[in-house]
Each structure stands twice: as C-alpha cells, then as structure tokens.
Tab-separated table of C-alpha atoms in Angstrom:
chain	number	residue	atom	x	y	z
A	1	MET	CA	-88.961	87.872	61.908
A	2	LYS	CA	-88.003	86.962	65.297
A	3	ASP	CA	-86.715	83.258	65.996
A	4	GLY	CA	-89.874	82.549	68.187
A	5	CYS	CA	-91.997	83.130	65.031
A	6	GLN	CA	-90.554	80.581	62.885
A	7	LYS	CA	-93.577	78.236	63.464
A	8	TRP	CA	-95.642	81.028	61.643
A	9	LYS	CA	-93.458	80.800	58.606
A	10	ASP	CA	-95.605	78.268	56.591
A	11	GLN	CA	-98.583	80.107	57.513
A	12	LEU	CA	-97.332	83.532	56.296
A	13	LEU	CA	-96.574	81.939	52.782
A	14	GLU	CA	-99.850	80.326	52.697
A	15	ALA	CA	-101.405	83.734	53.503
A	16	ALA	CA	-99.351	85.552	51.023
A	17	LEU	CA	-100.419	83.117	48.485
A	18	THR	CA	-104.067	82.585	48.857
A	19	GLY	CA	-105.077	85.686	51.146
A	20	ALA	CA	-106.567	83.376	53.567
A	21	ARG	CA	-105.595	83.905	57.045
A	22	SER	CA	-106.457	81.499	60.153
A	23	LYS	CA	-107.662	83.279	63.417
A	24	ASP	CA	-104.768	82.378	65.198
A	25	LEU	CA	-102.375	84.056	62.635
A	26	GLU	CA	-104.510	87.084	62.674
A	27	LEU	CA	-104.347	87.249	66.414
A	28	HIS	CA	-100.486	86.769	66.125
A	29	LEU	CA	-100.172	89.675	63.304
A	30	LEU	CA	-101.815	92.262	65.884
A	31	ASN	CA	-99.172	91.566	68.194
A	32	CYS	CA	-96.134	90.858	66.182
A	33	LYS	CA	-95.070	93.876	64.076
A	34	GLY	CA	-91.989	91.575	62.631
A	35	CYS	CA	-94.670	89.114	61.234
A	36	ALA	CA	-96.940	91.519	59.985
A	37	ALA	CA	-93.884	93.321	58.024
A	38	GLU	CA	-92.885	89.896	56.698
A	39	LEU	CA	-96.513	89.131	55.360
A	40	ARG	CA	-96.355	92.593	53.792
A	41	GLU	CA	-93.265	92.035	52.021
A	42	LEU	CA	-94.391	88.256	51.030
A	43	GLU	CA	-97.417	89.741	49.497
A	44	ALA	CA	-95.472	92.411	47.638
A	45	VAL	CA	-93.165	89.515	46.124
A	46	ARG	CA	-96.235	87.531	45.040
A	47	ALA	CA	-97.850	90.365	43.179
A	48	ARG	CA	-94.333	91.002	41.463
A	49	GLN	CA	-94.288	87.402	40.700
A	50	ASP	CA	-97.898	87.432	39.472
A	51	SER	CA	-96.927	90.131	37.021
A	52	LEU	CA	-93.603	88.677	35.699
A	53	LEU	CA	-94.212	85.145	35.486
A	54	PRO	CA	-96.759	85.316	32.544
A	55	LEU	CA	-94.259	87.338	30.720
A	56	LEU	CA	-91.787	84.258	30.570
A	57	VAL	CA	-93.911	82.694	28.081
A	58	ARG	CA	-97.114	84.501	27.254
A	59	GLY	CA	-97.548	86.778	24.521
A	60	ALA	CA	-94.531	84.606	22.600
A	61	GLN	CA	-95.005	83.528	19.329
A	62	PRO	CA	-93.059	81.879	16.501
A	63	SER	CA	-91.455	84.221	13.994
A	64	PRO	CA	-93.440	85.203	10.923
A	65	GLY	CA	-93.684	82.516	8.375
A	66	PHE	CA	-93.413	79.771	10.695
A	67	ARG	CA	-96.319	77.815	9.146
A	68	ALA	CA	-94.916	78.148	5.558
A	69	ARG	CA	-91.572	76.666	6.762
A	70	VAL	CA	-93.332	73.984	8.428
A	71	LEU	CA	-95.127	73.035	5.439
A	72	ALA	CA	-92.364	73.346	3.076
A	73	ALA	CA	-90.263	71.067	5.340
A	74	ALA	CA	-93.306	68.553	5.371
A	75	GLU	CA	-93.486	68.661	1.619
A	76	THR	CA	-89.713	68.144	1.426
A	77	ASN	CA	-89.843	65.198	3.887
A	78	LYS	CA	-92.703	63.650	1.648
A	79	GLU	CA	-90.860	63.868	-1.479
A	80	HIS	CA	-87.623	62.284	0.256
A	81	LYS	CA	-89.761	59.618	1.475
A	82	ARG	CA	-91.482	59.008	-1.967
A	83	ALA	CA	-88.142	58.160	-3.895
A	84	PRO	CA	-88.676	57.177	-7.503
A	85	ARG	CA	-88.980	53.313	-8.169
A	86	TRP	CA	-85.735	53.392	-10.495
A	87	ARG	CA	-83.767	54.533	-7.363
A	88	VAL	CA	-85.291	51.920	-5.430
A	89	TRP	CA	-84.457	49.297	-7.932
A	90	ALA	CA	-81.005	50.694	-8.135
A	91	LEU	CA	-80.335	50.666	-4.622
A	92	VAL	CA	-81.586	46.863	-4.626
A	93	GLY	CA	-79.279	46.223	-7.696
A	94	ALA	CA	-76.268	47.938	-5.987
A	95	VAL	CA	-76.882	46.052	-2.715
A	96	ALA	CA	-77.202	42.617	-4.656
A	97	THR	CA	-73.943	43.358	-6.322
A	98	ALA	CA	-72.202	44.182	-3.536
A	99	ALA	CA	-73.350	40.773	-1.802
A	100	THR	CA	-72.332	38.825	-4.691
A	101	VAL	CA	-68.801	40.207	-4.744
A	102	PHE	CA	-68.489	39.901	-1.073
A	103	VAL	CA	-69.509	36.291	-1.353
A	104	LEU	CA	-67.116	35.601	-4.296
A	105	GLN	CA	-64.278	37.313	-2.662
A	106	ARG	CA	-64.731	35.115	0.570
A	107	ALA	CA	-65.066	31.845	-1.490
A	108	MET	CA	-61.807	33.000	-3.310
A	109	LEU	CA	-60.186	33.870	-0.130
A	110	ARG	CA	-61.103	30.488	1.326
A	111	ASN	CA	-59.501	28.717	-1.836
A	112	GLU	CA	-56.217	30.628	-1.275
A	113	GLU	CA	-56.229	29.772	2.388
A	114	ALA	CA	-56.767	25.810	1.438
A	115	LYS	CA	-53.950	26.242	-1.045
A	116	ASP	CA	-51.761	27.972	1.513
A	117	LEU	CA	-52.338	25.326	4.112
A	118	ALA	CA	-51.531	22.351	1.724
A	119	ALA	CA	-48.323	24.056	0.819
A	120	ALA	CA	-47.372	24.574	4.301
A	121	GLN	CA	-48.069	20.952	5.236
A	122	LYS	CA	-45.880	19.858	2.294
A	123	LEU	CA	-43.148	22.117	3.397
A	124	ALA	CA	-43.498	20.760	7.000
A	125	GLU	CA	-42.978	17.064	5.593
A	126	TRP	CA	-40.214	17.921	3.326
A	127	ARG	CA	-36.799	16.602	4.077
A	128	ALA	CA	-33.711	17.742	2.496
A	129	PRO	CA	-31.899	14.964	0.450
A	130	SER	CA	-28.675	15.807	2.526
A	131	ASP	CA	-30.548	14.445	5.708
A	132	SER	CA	-29.912	10.860	4.647
A	133	LEU	CA	-26.421	11.571	3.583
A	134	LEU	CA	-25.706	13.095	6.999
A	135	LYS	CA	-26.678	9.717	8.641
A	136	THR	CA	-23.850	8.384	10.444
A	137	PRO	CA	-23.118	4.409	10.505
A	138	GLY	CA	-22.786	4.941	14.505
A	139	GLU	CA	-26.511	5.764	14.578
A	140	GLU	CA	-27.546	2.209	13.762
A	141	ILE	CA	-24.968	0.977	16.111
A	142	LEU	CA	-25.864	2.998	18.799
A	143	LYS	CA	-29.764	1.931	18.422
A	144	THR	CA	-28.577	-1.711	19.555
A	145	THR	CA	-27.297	-2.192	23.081
A	146	PRO	CA	-24.260	-4.490	23.041
A	147	LYS	CA	-24.372	-7.514	25.338
A	148	LEU	CA	-22.307	-7.987	28.217
A	149	GLY	CA	-18.651	-8.671	27.092
A	150	GLU	CA	-19.496	-7.556	23.541
A	151	SER	CA	-17.983	-4.595	21.571
A	152	TYR	CA	-20.016	-1.942	19.952
A	153	LEU	CA	-18.118	-3.147	16.905
A	154	PRO	CA	-18.421	-6.709	15.873
A	155	VAL	CA	-14.860	-7.948	15.414
A	156	PRO	CA	-14.423	-10.817	13.009
A	157	VAL	CA	-12.611	-13.623	14.545
A	158	SER	CA	-10.534	-15.557	12.468
A	159	LYS	CA	-10.713	-19.270	12.241
A	160	VAL	CA	-6.936	-19.636	12.105
A	161	GLU	CA	-6.433	-18.039	15.484
A	162	GLU	CA	-9.185	-20.278	17.149
A	163	GLU	CA	-7.433	-23.244	15.852
B	1	MET	CA	-120.397	68.986	1.266
B	2	SER	CA	-118.248	68.433	4.322
B	3	ALA	CA	-117.652	65.117	3.382
B	4	LEU	CA	-116.448	66.192	0.025
B	5	ILE	CA	-114.137	68.754	1.710
B	6	ALA	CA	-112.841	65.718	3.904
B	7	LYS	CA	-112.347	63.724	0.814
B	8	ALA	CA	-110.479	66.528	-0.960
B	9	GLU	CA	-108.338	67.143	2.139
B	10	ALA	CA	-107.578	63.368	2.354
B	11	GLY	CA	-106.001	63.526	-1.240
B	12	HIS	CA	-103.914	66.547	-0.336
B	13	PRO	CA	-103.200	66.360	3.319
B	14	ALA	CA	-101.481	69.689	3.553
B	15	GLU	CA	-104.392	71.808	3.303
B	16	GLY	CA	-105.956	70.565	6.424
B	17	PHE	CA	-102.515	70.432	8.131
B	18	GLY	CA	-102.087	74.017	7.449
B	19	GLU	CA	-105.023	74.731	9.300
B	20	ARG	CA	-104.058	72.830	12.262
B	21	ILE	CA	-100.577	74.631	12.340
B	22	ALA	CA	-102.433	77.769	12.391
B	23	GLU	CA	-104.541	76.723	15.283
B	24	ASN	CA	-101.916	75.258	17.390
B	25	GLN	CA	-98.567	77.172	16.364
B	26	ARG	CA	-98.581	79.774	19.312
B	27	ARG	CA	-99.219	77.144	22.181
B	28	VAL	CA	-96.771	74.731	20.803
B	29	PHE	CA	-94.079	77.303	20.436
B	30	GLN	CA	-94.975	78.424	23.865
B	31	ILE	CA	-94.764	75.108	25.540
B	32	ALA	CA	-91.145	74.468	23.851
B	33	LEU	CA	-90.260	77.773	24.995
B	34	SER	CA	-91.439	77.161	28.498
B	35	VAL	CA	-89.027	74.426	28.763
B	36	LEU	CA	-85.972	75.822	26.489
B	37	GLY	CA	-86.165	79.277	27.658
B	38	ASN	CA	-84.972	80.312	24.147
B	39	ALA	CA	-86.789	81.276	21.019
B	40	ALA	CA	-84.592	79.846	18.427
B	41	ASP	CA	-84.577	76.276	19.928
B	42	ALA	CA	-88.122	76.459	20.677
B	43	GLU	CA	-89.006	77.240	16.946
B	44	ASP	CA	-86.932	74.423	16.067
B	45	VAL	CA	-88.612	72.017	18.296
B	46	ALA	CA	-91.973	73.205	17.439
B	47	GLN	CA	-91.360	72.624	13.645
B	48	GLU	CA	-89.949	69.111	14.486
B	49	ALA	CA	-93.330	68.399	16.489
B	50	PHE	CA	-95.316	69.579	13.639
B	51	LEU	CA	-93.448	67.529	11.102
B	52	ARG	CA	-93.949	64.444	13.176
B	53	ALA	CA	-97.580	65.333	13.547
B	54	TYR	CA	-97.640	65.595	9.710
B	55	GLN	CA	-96.470	61.899	9.344
B	56	ARG	CA	-99.322	60.723	11.549
B	57	PHE	CA	-101.847	63.157	10.172
B	58	ASP	CA	-104.330	60.799	8.882
B	59	SER	CA	-105.081	59.679	12.448
B	60	LEU	CA	-104.958	63.102	13.905
B	61	ARG	CA	-107.554	64.746	11.450
B	62	GLU	CA	-109.758	65.667	14.536
B	63	PRO	CA	-108.613	69.161	15.946
B	64	GLU	CA	-108.804	67.803	19.616
B	65	LYS	CA	-106.811	64.821	19.133
B	66	PHE	CA	-104.197	66.883	17.143
B	67	ARG	CA	-104.146	69.484	19.863
B	68	ALA	CA	-103.459	66.854	22.769
B	69	TRP	CA	-100.996	64.973	20.645
B	70	VAL	CA	-98.971	67.854	19.530
B	71	ASN	CA	-98.880	69.344	23.031
B	72	ARG	CA	-97.280	66.077	24.405
B	73	ILE	CA	-94.856	65.497	21.722
B	74	VAL	CA	-93.416	69.127	21.742
B	75	PHE	CA	-92.973	68.863	25.354
B	76	ARG	CA	-91.225	65.644	25.161
B	77	LEU	CA	-89.061	66.855	22.343
B	78	ALA	CA	-88.131	69.926	24.167
B	79	LEU	CA	-87.377	67.917	27.188
B	80	ASN	CA	-85.046	65.744	25.358
B	81	ARG	CA	-83.416	68.651	23.722
B	82	LYS	CA	-83.021	70.570	26.948
B	83	ARG	CA	-81.396	67.185	28.468
B	84	GLY	CA	-79.187	66.856	25.454
B	85	TYR	CA	-77.860	70.676	25.797
B	86	CYS	CA	-77.877	70.786	29.448
B	87	ARG	CA	-74.144	71.543	29.898
B	88	ARG	CA	-74.340	74.247	27.044
B	89	LEU	CA	-77.545	75.885	28.614
B	90	ALA	CA	-75.658	75.944	31.960
B	91	ARG	CA	-72.846	77.660	30.688
B	92	ASP	CA	-75.030	80.219	28.831
B	93	THR	CA	-77.253	80.871	31.667
B	94	ALA	CA	-76.722	84.652	31.694
B	95	TRP	CA	-77.153	84.838	27.671
B	96	GLN	CA	-80.300	82.563	27.873
B	97	SER	CA	-82.313	84.530	30.526
B	98	ALA	CA	-81.449	87.795	28.662
B	99	GLU	CA	-82.653	86.541	25.574
B	100	THR	CA	-85.843	85.232	27.152
B	101	ALA	CA	-86.644	88.789	28.657
B	102	THR	CA	-85.829	90.611	25.475
B	103	MET	CA	-87.573	88.164	23.211
B	104	VAL	CA	-91.086	88.457	25.150
B	105	ASP	CA	-90.827	92.159	24.980
B	106	GLY	CA	-88.169	94.440	23.777
B	107	ALA	CA	-89.548	97.424	25.539
B	108	LYS	CA	-89.411	96.077	29.034
B	109	SER	CA	-87.496	97.948	31.741
B	110	ALA	CA	-83.835	96.942	32.720
B	111	GLU	CA	-85.124	96.100	36.337
B	112	GLN	CA	-87.637	93.874	34.884
B	113	GLN	CA	-85.312	92.084	32.621
B	114	VAL	CA	-83.022	91.401	35.636
B	115	MET	CA	-86.039	90.147	37.605
B	116	LEU	CA	-87.316	87.752	34.950
B	117	GLY	CA	-83.620	86.672	34.665
B	118	ARG	CA	-83.626	85.853	38.294
B	119	LEU	CA	-87.201	84.438	38.221
B	120	ARG	CA	-86.110	81.937	35.375
B	121	LEU	CA	-82.904	80.819	37.272
B	122	GLU	CA	-85.117	80.101	40.638
B	123	ILE	CA	-87.590	78.187	38.457
B	124	GLU	CA	-84.857	76.213	37.281
B	125	GLN	CA	-83.671	75.311	40.574
B	126	LEU	CA	-87.305	73.818	41.464
B	127	PRO	CA	-87.520	70.033	41.337
B	128	GLU	CA	-88.748	68.835	37.706
B	129	LYS	CA	-92.006	67.844	38.728
B	130	LEU	CA	-92.983	71.368	40.038
B	131	ARG	CA	-90.998	73.081	37.346
B	132	SER	CA	-92.936	71.102	34.529
B	133	VAL	CA	-96.142	72.108	36.038
B	134	LEU	CA	-95.320	75.748	36.892
B	135	LEU	CA	-94.185	76.134	33.222
B	136	LEU	CA	-96.985	74.693	31.388
B	137	SER	CA	-99.438	76.557	33.574
B	138	LEU	CA	-97.864	79.735	32.146
B	139	VAL	CA	-98.777	78.880	28.568
B	140	GLU	CA	-101.778	80.497	27.024
B	141	GLU	CA	-104.956	78.390	26.522
B	142	MET	CA	-103.658	75.777	29.043
B	143	ASP	CA	-105.808	74.961	31.947
B	144	ALA	CA	-104.964	72.251	34.511
B	145	THR	CA	-106.599	69.606	32.494
B	146	ASP	CA	-104.480	70.315	29.568
B	147	VAL	CA	-101.272	70.347	31.559
B	148	GLY	CA	-102.159	67.099	33.424
B	149	ALA	CA	-102.650	65.456	29.810
B	150	VAL	CA	-99.396	66.611	28.723
B	151	LEU	CA	-97.593	65.222	31.903
B	152	GLY	CA	-99.982	62.320	32.458
B	153	ILE	CA	-101.357	63.274	35.964
B	154	PRO	CA	-104.816	64.314	37.066
B	155	ALA	CA	-105.580	67.896	36.988
B	156	GLY	CA	-105.913	67.978	40.914
B	157	THR	CA	-102.322	67.032	41.067
B	158	VAL	CA	-101.434	69.850	38.658
B	159	ARG	CA	-103.056	72.296	40.992
B	160	SER	CA	-101.531	70.984	44.251
B	161	ARG	CA	-97.897	70.934	42.604
B	162	LEU	CA	-98.627	74.456	41.163
B	163	HIS	CA	-99.468	75.737	44.637
B	164	THR	CA	-96.223	74.169	46.073
B	165	ALA	CA	-94.129	75.458	43.183
B	166	ARG	CA	-95.430	79.088	43.899
B	167	LYS	CA	-95.122	78.707	47.744
B	168	ARG	CA	-91.214	77.673	47.128
B	169	LEU	CA	-90.693	80.358	44.554
B	170	LEU	CA	-92.136	82.961	47.064
B	171	GLU	CA	-89.730	81.636	49.787
B	172	VAL	CA	-86.691	81.810	47.693
B	173	MET	CA	-87.388	85.207	46.174
B	174	ARG	CA	-88.639	87.127	49.338
C-alpha cells in the first residue's frame, strides 16, 4: 500500500469484513493495484480467521463422566453440610469449654497480677533496719541553721567561768 | 402428573439437577474454555459453577433461569481464576496455546495449530471489553442476546464490539 493510500485503510478493513464497498473505494481500487492487492489479502485473512476462530471453542466438551462427577461432588457437599446433630452439639460443647477455660485463666492471671503488684508495693516501701542505725547525729544538727555567732555544737557554759 | 413429578424432584433435587447439567454442560464448559484457554481449568470451573447452582437449585428450577444464571456464574468464575493465575498463564503461554489447539481436534495440521496459537495470542492482546464479547460469541448456542445477558450489555453493543474486535484482529494478523 502506498503512503498516499493510508486514508483508505479503514475502508479496506470494513470492505474485507463486511463485503460492502463504497463507490469511492470501488473507483480507487480500479486505479490502485496496491490497494486492490491489499484488499485481496485482507479478505483471505478474514476467511482464514472465519474458519479458525470457531475451532478455539466450538466442538469442545467436558471429558466423559463430567455430569456424574458434578452430581457426586454435589452429594458430598450436601452430606458435609448436613452434619449429624451430635457433631453440632459436640462442637458447641467444645467451644463452651474452651470459653470457660479461657475466662478462668484470665481471672487467675488477674489475681496473680494483683498479688504481684501488692508484693511489689510492699517491697518498694520496705526499709532495711540498718537504715536507722546508719543515721548520724550530724544529720539532725545540719537540719537547723546556727544563728550568727553560734556554733553548730552547743557548748555548755559553766557557771563558774561566768562568775 | 407434572405436579407429582415436580414434587418428587423437590424431594430429590439431584434428579432434576442432573437433567440441567446434561442440558448445559457443553455450553458452560465452552464459556470457561473461551476465557481460560485450557480444558483442565475449564472443567474445574464448570464443575464449580454447577455446584454453586446446586446450592441455589430451589430458585433455579426453570430451565431458562438456570441457563442464564449458570452462564453468568461460570464466566465470572473463569475470569476470577484467570486473574488469579495470570502470571502463570503468561509464563506458560506456549504450552497453553498448544494444548488448546490439540484439545479441540487432535487431527489438525501443524500449520493450523500454529495459526490457532497466534490467533489466541492476538485475542489476548485485545482490550477486555472486546475480548470478552469475541470469545463468548464463539461459544455454541450463544447469540448476541445471550452474550449481552452474561456481560450485562445490550445485544446491539455486543454486535458493535464484535465488529470492532474482528476489525482489530484483521488488522494485526494481515
């Protein structure tokens, strides 16, 4: 196809697909060997596609015994769905037991935690007996600020000396 | 009499269900095959669609209702599976296309198999809207109305998209 014939491309595709040709296209095909050849090629490809496309799916069918397999699977599903009552009750019982155990465990765990907390608080408040022994007389003295001219240590003045 | 039969079938749903499978299995399988491109997956999906239909069989006893419902569900299931295995399918394209060709008719010539492989690859390149219409239109017993019912679009839109799909296919394969 020539570069100048690009505008006919869509019409050629339509003509190859539907077989319908406009008068303009007919006239062009009479004068353009390239486009006439292009149309012939497109028509051949279309015919090949027409014969190949149905082969992708048509004629195909499921393997023998498909219906029986589906029915068997449906029956199996139904049996699974209709579980015996004792199974349902057993399941309910198991769930209830598990829930009870869980709640009890949680309660025990909380109790343990409360005990631990109390012990920790007691430990924090605990003072070793040696703490009071380690207290020095100086501590008390240091708490009071001596007045001007006074000593940290009160020196007893004897009356004899005063006299 | 028919009422008695219906009553009997209601008591044993599998009886009526087996009949529905027989009526629909070929088309349902072909819908799955058109999307997935390989027989093993298509059969798997077709079975799943029928099992789902079985669970709702009480409301799908009318043949037309069953047909429309199972067409839609198998298409959706096939699309879901295809999306799930998209990476694997892309990796195994050569195997997949070869299997499709041999599966449909083992006696086909090598050239025809190559052409079929290429055709499927080109169809895979089409936009999803066009591809779905084209593939569903290839299924037996599926006219534009049926395809439209599966895709939720009017029959006119199906025809228009089919024409566009064929045109694009012609353009890329010339």
